[in-house]
Amino acid sequence: YSSDDVVDLDHVGIIQIPLHCLQTNSSDELTNDGNQNSQEQNTRSVSVNCAICLSPYQIGDSVSWSPNPQCQHVFHTECIMTWLLKRDDADCPCCRQKFVLADIPEASEDTNNY
């Protein structure tokens, strides 16, 4: 990335996306802490390949998923970050649900209007 590509990740809400390390076989369930049998909301089923780059997941890969419970997809962290930074929306590339839940208020020139 060049300095022109630097984006305030907190501003676009991406800073809220959980990062995980793939510690189980790709057909198993991955949990928030890498252990099986965690709470259901912190568990995602990991497919064989990342839907963005189409590369197979490997144990130790950095993966991310949405805090939105309506989106159950998992991606390589680098892939989903690149996807989200290049788009105007913050939608999942697979199901089109909101991947980033933070609503960013539009900047207003006159903030004193009531």
N, CA, C and O of each residue as an XYZ file, in Angstrom:
456
protein
N       0.829     -1.186      0.000
C       0.000      0.000      0.000
C       0.870      1.244      0.000
O       1.946      1.254      0.598
N       0.417      2.271     -0.655
C       1.139      3.538     -0.636
C       0.538      4.428      0.438
O      -0.491      4.092      1.024
N       1.175      5.556      0.695
C       0.652      6.478      1.698
C      -0.706      7.027      1.284
O      -1.475      7.465      2.140
N      -1.018      7.014     -0.013
C      -2.328      7.461     -0.480
C      -3.425      6.482     -0.079
O      -4.600      6.846     -0.041
N      -3.046      5.245      0.220
C      -4.017      4.220      0.581
C      -4.318      4.193      2.077
O      -5.181      3.432      2.515
N      -3.621      5.010      2.867
C      -3.817      5.005      4.303
C      -5.206      5.551      4.610
O      -5.580      6.633      4.158
N      -5.952      4.789      5.379
C      -7.320      5.153      5.718
C      -7.468      5.058      7.227
O      -6.903      4.164      7.857
N      -8.222      5.973      7.804
C      -8.524      5.909      9.223
C      -9.522      4.777      9.432
O     -10.725      4.968      9.255
N      -9.027      3.593      9.810
C      -9.882      2.422      9.929
C     -10.970      2.615     10.967
O     -12.074      2.094     10.802
N     -10.688      3.351     12.035
C     -11.703      3.588     13.045
C     -12.851      4.396     12.455
O     -14.008      4.179     12.816
N     -12.547      5.325     11.556
C     -13.578      6.168     10.947
C     -14.545      5.351     10.108
O     -15.743      5.633     10.115
N     -14.071      4.361      9.395
C     -14.957      3.563      8.549
C     -15.519      2.355      9.291
O     -16.259      1.567      8.701
N     -15.191      2.190     10.556
C     -15.767      1.127     11.365
C     -15.050     -0.201     11.265
O     -15.437     -1.150     11.948
N     -14.030     -0.307     10.450
C     -13.354     -1.589     10.250
C     -12.588     -2.006     11.495
O     -12.346     -3.196     11.695
N     -12.209     -1.072     12.317
C     -11.454     -1.389     13.520
C     -12.256     -2.317     14.435
O     -11.680     -2.973     15.303
N     -13.581     -2.379     14.250
C     -14.434     -3.197     15.104
C     -14.533     -4.648     14.643
O     -15.148     -5.462     15.332
N     -13.951     -4.993     13.508
C     -14.034     -6.356     13.001
C     -13.102     -7.250     13.805
O     -11.911     -6.959     13.914
N     -13.628     -8.340     14.373
C     -12.764     -9.222     15.158
C     -11.734     -9.947     14.302
O     -12.032    -10.374     13.187
N     -10.533    -10.081     14.826
C      -9.464    -10.816     14.152
C      -9.246    -12.124     14.896
O      -9.289    -12.156     16.125
N      -9.012    -13.193     14.162
C      -8.856    -14.508     14.755
C      -7.723    -15.240     14.060
O      -7.353    -14.909     12.933
N      -7.183    -16.224     14.732
C      -6.160    -17.082     14.138
C      -6.774    -18.455     13.933
O      -7.270    -19.064     14.881
N      -6.744    -18.946     12.701
C      -7.329    -20.245     12.389
C      -6.506    -21.326     13.072
O      -5.337    -21.530     12.745
N      -7.128    -22.019     14.029
C      -6.409    -23.017     14.811
C      -7.007    -24.408     14.690
O      -6.538    -25.338     15.346
N      -8.036    -24.568     13.861
C      -8.664    -25.873     13.705
C      -8.655    -26.254     12.241
O      -8.324    -25.428     11.392
N      -9.009    -27.483     11.931
C      -9.119    -27.900     10.538
C     -10.180    -27.072      9.845
O     -11.138    -26.633     10.481
N     -10.024    -26.854      8.556
C     -10.909    -25.958      7.823
C     -12.363    -26.407      7.837
O     -13.250    -25.582      7.617
N     -12.638    -27.673      8.086
C     -14.018    -28.148      8.107
C     -14.639    -28.042      9.498
O     -15.837    -28.278      9.657
N     -13.849    -27.694     10.495
C     -14.346    -27.575     11.863
C     -14.909    -26.189     12.105
O     -14.826    -25.299     11.258
N     -15.491    -26.032     13.299
C     -15.963    -24.715     13.673
C     -14.828    -23.952     14.344
O     -14.049    -24.520     15.109
N     -14.748    -22.679     14.052
C     -13.744    -21.806     14.644
C     -14.450    -20.887     15.612
O     -15.490    -20.318     15.280
N     -13.906    -20.732     16.803
C     -14.534    -19.874     17.792
C     -13.681    -18.646     18.036
O     -12.539    -18.555     17.586
N     -14.262    -17.713     18.755
C     -13.633    -16.431     19.018
C     -12.248    -16.575     19.639
O     -11.350    -15.790     19.335
N     -12.068    -17.559     20.493
C     -10.776    -17.733     21.153
C      -9.971    -18.896     20.585
O      -8.929    -19.253     21.135
N     -10.441    -19.489     19.491
C      -9.725    -20.591     18.879
C     -10.077    -21.949     19.457
O      -9.603    -22.969     18.957
N     -10.900    -21.989     20.502
C     -11.314    -23.251     21.108
C     -12.699    -23.641     20.619
O     -13.525    -22.781     20.314
N     -12.948    -24.940     20.548
C     -14.271    -25.395     20.152
C     -15.222    -25.306     21.336
O     -14.798    -25.152     22.482
N     -16.537    -25.406     21.037
C     -17.599    -25.419     22.041
C     -17.694    -24.106     22.809
O     -17.907    -24.125     24.022
N     -17.546    -23.001     22.156
C     -17.733    -21.693     22.761
C     -19.183    -21.283     22.565
O     -19.976    -22.059     22.029
N     -19.544    -20.077     22.989
C     -20.905    -19.594     22.784
C     -21.208    -19.532     21.300
O     -20.330    -19.239     20.488
N     -22.466    -19.812     20.948
C     -22.864    -19.901     19.542
C     -22.588    -18.614     18.773
O     -22.177    -18.681     17.614
N     -22.799    -17.445     19.375
C     -22.608    -16.192     18.651
C     -21.148    -15.934     18.308
O     -20.869    -15.136     17.413
N     -20.223    -16.573     18.979
C     -18.803    -16.383     18.716
C     -18.225    -17.495     17.853
O     -17.005    -17.607     17.732
N     -19.074    -18.314     17.255
C     -18.628    -19.455     16.471
C     -18.999    -19.275     15.011
O     -20.100    -18.825     14.691
N     -18.090    -19.623     14.141
C     -18.362    -19.579     12.701
C     -17.888    -20.884     12.090
O     -16.860    -21.432     12.490
N     -18.628    -21.368     11.136
C     -18.204    -22.514     10.344
C     -17.269    -22.002      9.262
O     -17.611    -21.066      8.539
N     -16.111    -22.596      9.146
C     -15.128    -22.140      8.174
C     -15.184    -23.056      6.961
O     -15.032    -24.271      7.085
N     -15.402    -22.469      5.787
C     -15.402    -23.264      4.564
C     -13.958    -23.602      4.190
O     -13.023    -23.203      4.885
N     -13.786    -24.318      3.125
C     -12.455    -24.754      2.709
C     -11.630    -23.600      2.156
O     -10.425    -23.528      2.401
N     -12.274    -22.684      1.403
C     -11.566    -21.583      0.741
C     -12.136    -20.234      1.146
O     -13.317    -20.119      1.476
N     -11.297    -19.230      1.116
C     -11.740    -17.844      1.282
C     -12.524    -17.466      0.027
O     -12.040    -17.663     -1.087
N     -13.722    -16.927      0.199
C     -14.568    -16.588     -0.950
C     -14.046    -15.389     -1.734
O     -14.510    -15.143     -2.848
N     -13.104    -14.646     -1.191
C     -12.566    -13.482     -1.902
C     -11.372    -13.881     -2.760
O     -11.361    -13.609     -3.961
N     -10.371    -14.519     -2.166
C      -9.160    -14.866     -2.928
C      -9.194    -16.295     -3.471
O      -8.369    -16.666     -4.305
N     -10.146    -17.088     -2.996
C     -10.331    -18.484     -3.407
C      -9.202    -19.411     -2.965
O      -9.146    -20.563     -3.396
N      -8.305    -18.926     -2.116
C      -7.218    -19.759     -1.592
C      -7.725    -20.572     -0.407
O      -8.578    -20.105      0.349
N      -7.209    -21.778     -0.242
C      -7.628    -22.584      0.913
C      -7.102    -21.984      2.214
O      -6.019    -21.402      2.256
N      -7.891    -22.139      3.269
C      -7.440    -21.713      4.591
C      -6.388    -22.689      5.096
O      -6.459    -23.892      4.844
N      -5.418    -22.147      5.810
C      -4.372    -22.944      6.434
C      -4.400    -22.661      7.927
O      -4.732    -21.551      8.344
N      -4.056    -23.647      8.725
C      -3.958    -23.419     10.160
C      -2.940    -22.312     10.395
O      -1.844    -22.344      9.835
N      -3.294    -21.341     11.215
C      -2.442    -20.197     11.494
C      -2.813    -18.961     10.699
O      -2.310    -17.875     10.988
N      -3.696    -19.099      9.689
C      -4.134    -17.934      8.911
C      -4.882    -16.954      9.804
O      -5.599    -17.356     10.720
N      -4.711    -15.678      9.533
C      -5.479    -14.638     10.199
C      -6.809    -14.504      9.472
O      -6.841    -14.209      8.277
N      -7.907    -14.720     10.190
C      -9.235    -14.657      9.589
C     -10.103    -13.674     10.364
O      -9.842    -13.381     11.530
N     -11.139    -13.171      9.699
C     -12.065    -12.229     10.321
C     -13.483    -12.565      9.923
O     -13.737    -13.125      8.857
N     -14.408    -12.208     10.807
C     -15.820    -12.306     10.476
C     -16.536    -11.120     11.078
O     -15.995    -10.412     11.928
N     -17.737    -10.915     10.635
C     -18.518     -9.756     11.034
C     -19.095     -9.925     12.435
O     -19.428    -11.039     12.838
N     -19.215     -8.823     13.180
C     -19.945     -8.878     14.447
C     -21.456     -8.965     14.218
O     -22.216     -9.160     15.167
N     -21.892     -8.821     12.971
C     -23.302     -8.918     12.610
C     -23.717    -10.394     12.633
O     -23.198    -11.179     11.840
N     -24.636    -10.789     13.516
C     -25.027    -12.202     13.592
C     -25.751    -12.706     12.345
O     -25.887    -13.916     12.165
N     -26.215    -11.805     11.485
C     -26.887    -12.219     10.251
C     -25.897    -12.639      9.172
O     -26.291    -13.252      8.180
N     -24.628    -12.321      9.349
C     -23.583    -12.714      8.397
C     -22.692    -13.746      9.074
O     -22.081    -13.465     10.105
N     -22.621    -14.916      8.505
C     -21.851    -16.013      9.094
C     -20.573    -16.316      8.324
O     -19.954    -17.354      8.558
N     -20.163    -15.445      7.417
C     -19.027    -15.732      6.544
C     -17.697    -15.356      7.186
O     -17.605    -14.404      7.960
N     -16.675    -16.127      6.844
C     -15.316    -15.935      7.354
C     -14.401    -15.705      6.161
O     -14.546    -16.356      5.126
N     -13.450    -14.771      6.307
C     -12.526    -14.436      5.226
C     -11.122    -14.280      5.793
O     -10.954    -14.046      6.990
N     -10.105    -14.409      4.930
C      -8.766    -13.991      5.342
C      -8.862    -12.519      5.739
O      -9.523    -11.734      5.059
N      -8.215    -12.147      6.822
C      -8.289    -10.769      7.302
C      -7.840     -9.787      6.231
O      -8.507     -8.778      6.001
N      -6.726    -10.064      5.577
C      -6.227     -9.157      4.538
C      -7.227     -9.026      3.388
O      -7.400     -7.939      2.837
N      -7.876    -10.117      3.031
C      -8.844    -10.092      1.922
C     -10.047     -9.222      2.253
O     -10.445     -8.384      1.443
N     -10.635     -9.412      3.444
C     -11.840     -8.649      3.779
C     -11.505     -7.183      4.023
O     -12.310     -6.310      3.699
N     -10.336     -6.894      4.586
C      -9.943     -5.495      4.784
C      -9.793     -4.796      3.436
O     -10.278     -3.679      3.258
N      -9.127     -5.444      2.493
C      -8.959     -4.869      1.157
C     -10.314     -4.673      0.500
O     -10.566     -3.625     -0.094
N     -11.189     -5.666      0.595
C     -12.543     -5.590      0.017
C     -13.298     -4.384      0.576
O     -13.860     -3.595     -0.183
N     -13.311     -4.243      1.901
C     -14.084     -3.178      2.535
C     -13.518     -1.795      2.246
O     -14.274     -0.836      2.085
N     -12.196     -1.686      2.178
C     -11.583     -0.381      1.925
C     -11.797      0.102      0.496
O     -11.730      1.304      0.238
N     -12.051     -0.805     -0.428
C     -12.237     -0.428     -1.830
C     -13.697     -0.197     -2.184
O     -14.003      0.145     -3.326
N     -14.596     -0.374     -1.238
C     -16.024     -0.277     -1.528
C     -16.651      0.900     -0.797
O     -16.148      1.358      0.228
N     -17.758      1.376     -1.348
C     -18.502      2.451     -0.700
C     -19.397      1.923      0.413
O     -19.743      2.659      1.337
N     -19.770      0.661      0.327
C     -20.606      0.072      1.365
C     -19.736     -0.813      2.253
O     -18.557     -1.023      1.968
N     -20.310     -1.317      3.301
C     -19.580     -2.215      4.199
C     -20.301     -3.554      4.247
O     -20.537     -4.106      5.322
N     -20.650     -4.072      3.070
C     -21.430     -5.300      2.976
C     -20.539     -6.521      2.777
O     -19.454     -6.433      2.204
N     -21.017     -7.648      3.260
C     -20.338     -8.924      3.050
C     -20.341     -9.248      1.564
O     -21.374     -9.091      0.912
N     -19.221     -9.693      1.008
C     -19.180    -10.021     -0.416
C     -20.020    -11.250     -0.778
O     -20.302    -11.477     -1.955
N     -20.416    -12.035      0.208
C     -21.208    -13.246     -0.083
C     -22.709    -13.030      0.091
O     -23.486    -13.321     -0.819
N     -23.120    -12.525      1.248
C     -24.551    -12.433      1.549
C     -25.099    -11.009      1.480
O     -26.311    -10.814      1.566
N     -24.237    -10.024      1.328
C     -24.609     -8.609      1.229
C     -25.230     -8.045      2.509
O     -25.817     -6.963      2.491
N     -25.102     -8.777      3.619
C     -25.488     -8.218      4.913
C     -24.414     -7.216      5.319
O     -23.294     -7.264      4.810
N     -24.747     -6.316      6.226
C     -23.759     -5.359      6.721
C     -22.637     -6.117      7.424
O     -22.877     -6.851      8.383
N     -21.412     -5.934      6.940
C     -20.258     -6.580      7.558
C     -19.738     -5.733      8.707
O     -19.272     -6.260      9.718
N     -19.819     -4.412      8.548
C     -19.413     -3.463      9.580
C     -20.680     -2.824     10.109
O     -21.429     -2.213      9.346
N     -20.933     -2.953     11.400
C     -22.184     -2.472     11.968
C     -22.169     -1.003     12.331
O     -23.234     -0.413     12.513
N     -21.005     -0.394     12.442
C     -20.924      1.011     12.844
C     -21.536      1.896     11.779
O     -21.130      1.855     10.617
N     -22.517      2.699     12.178
C     -23.085      3.689     11.271
C     -22.258      4.952     11.399
O     -22.140      5.517     12.487
N     -21.693      5.389     10.307
C     -20.855      6.577     10.295
C     -21.714      7.761      9.885
O     -22.214      7.789      8.760
N     -21.903      8.753     10.774
C     -22.711      9.916     10.390
C     -22.014     10.707      9.290
O     -20.790     10.839      9.282
N     -22.801     11.225      8.373
C     -22.264     12.042      7.292
C     -21.718     13.343      7.866
O     -22.323     13.930      8.763
N     -20.594     13.788      7.361
C     -20.013     15.058      7.793
C     -20.884     16.190      7.278
O     -21.285     16.199      6.114
N     -21.165     17.123      8.134
C     -22.022     18.250      7.771
C     -21.208     19.529      7.836
O     -20.399     19.725      8.743
N     -21.438     20.408      6.846
C     -20.711     21.677      6.840
C     -21.204     22.583      7.953
O     -20.412     23.301      8.563
N     -22.501     22.560      8.224
C     -23.072     23.406      9.262
C     -23.634     22.507     10.347
O     -24.714     21.940     10.187
N     -22.912     22.372     11.448
C     -23.342     21.470     12.514
C     -24.241     22.165     13.522
O     -24.674     21.530     14.484
N     -24.538     23.443     13.336
C     -25.360     24.180     14.287
C     -26.836     24.161     13.931
O     -27.635     24.759     14.651
N     -27.229     23.507     12.860
C     -28.644     23.432     12.504
C     -29.363     22.477     13.438
O     -28.861     21.394     13.742
N     -30.537     22.882     13.889
C     -31.331     22.025     14.766
C     -32.475     21.554     14.002
O     -33.302     20.808     14.527
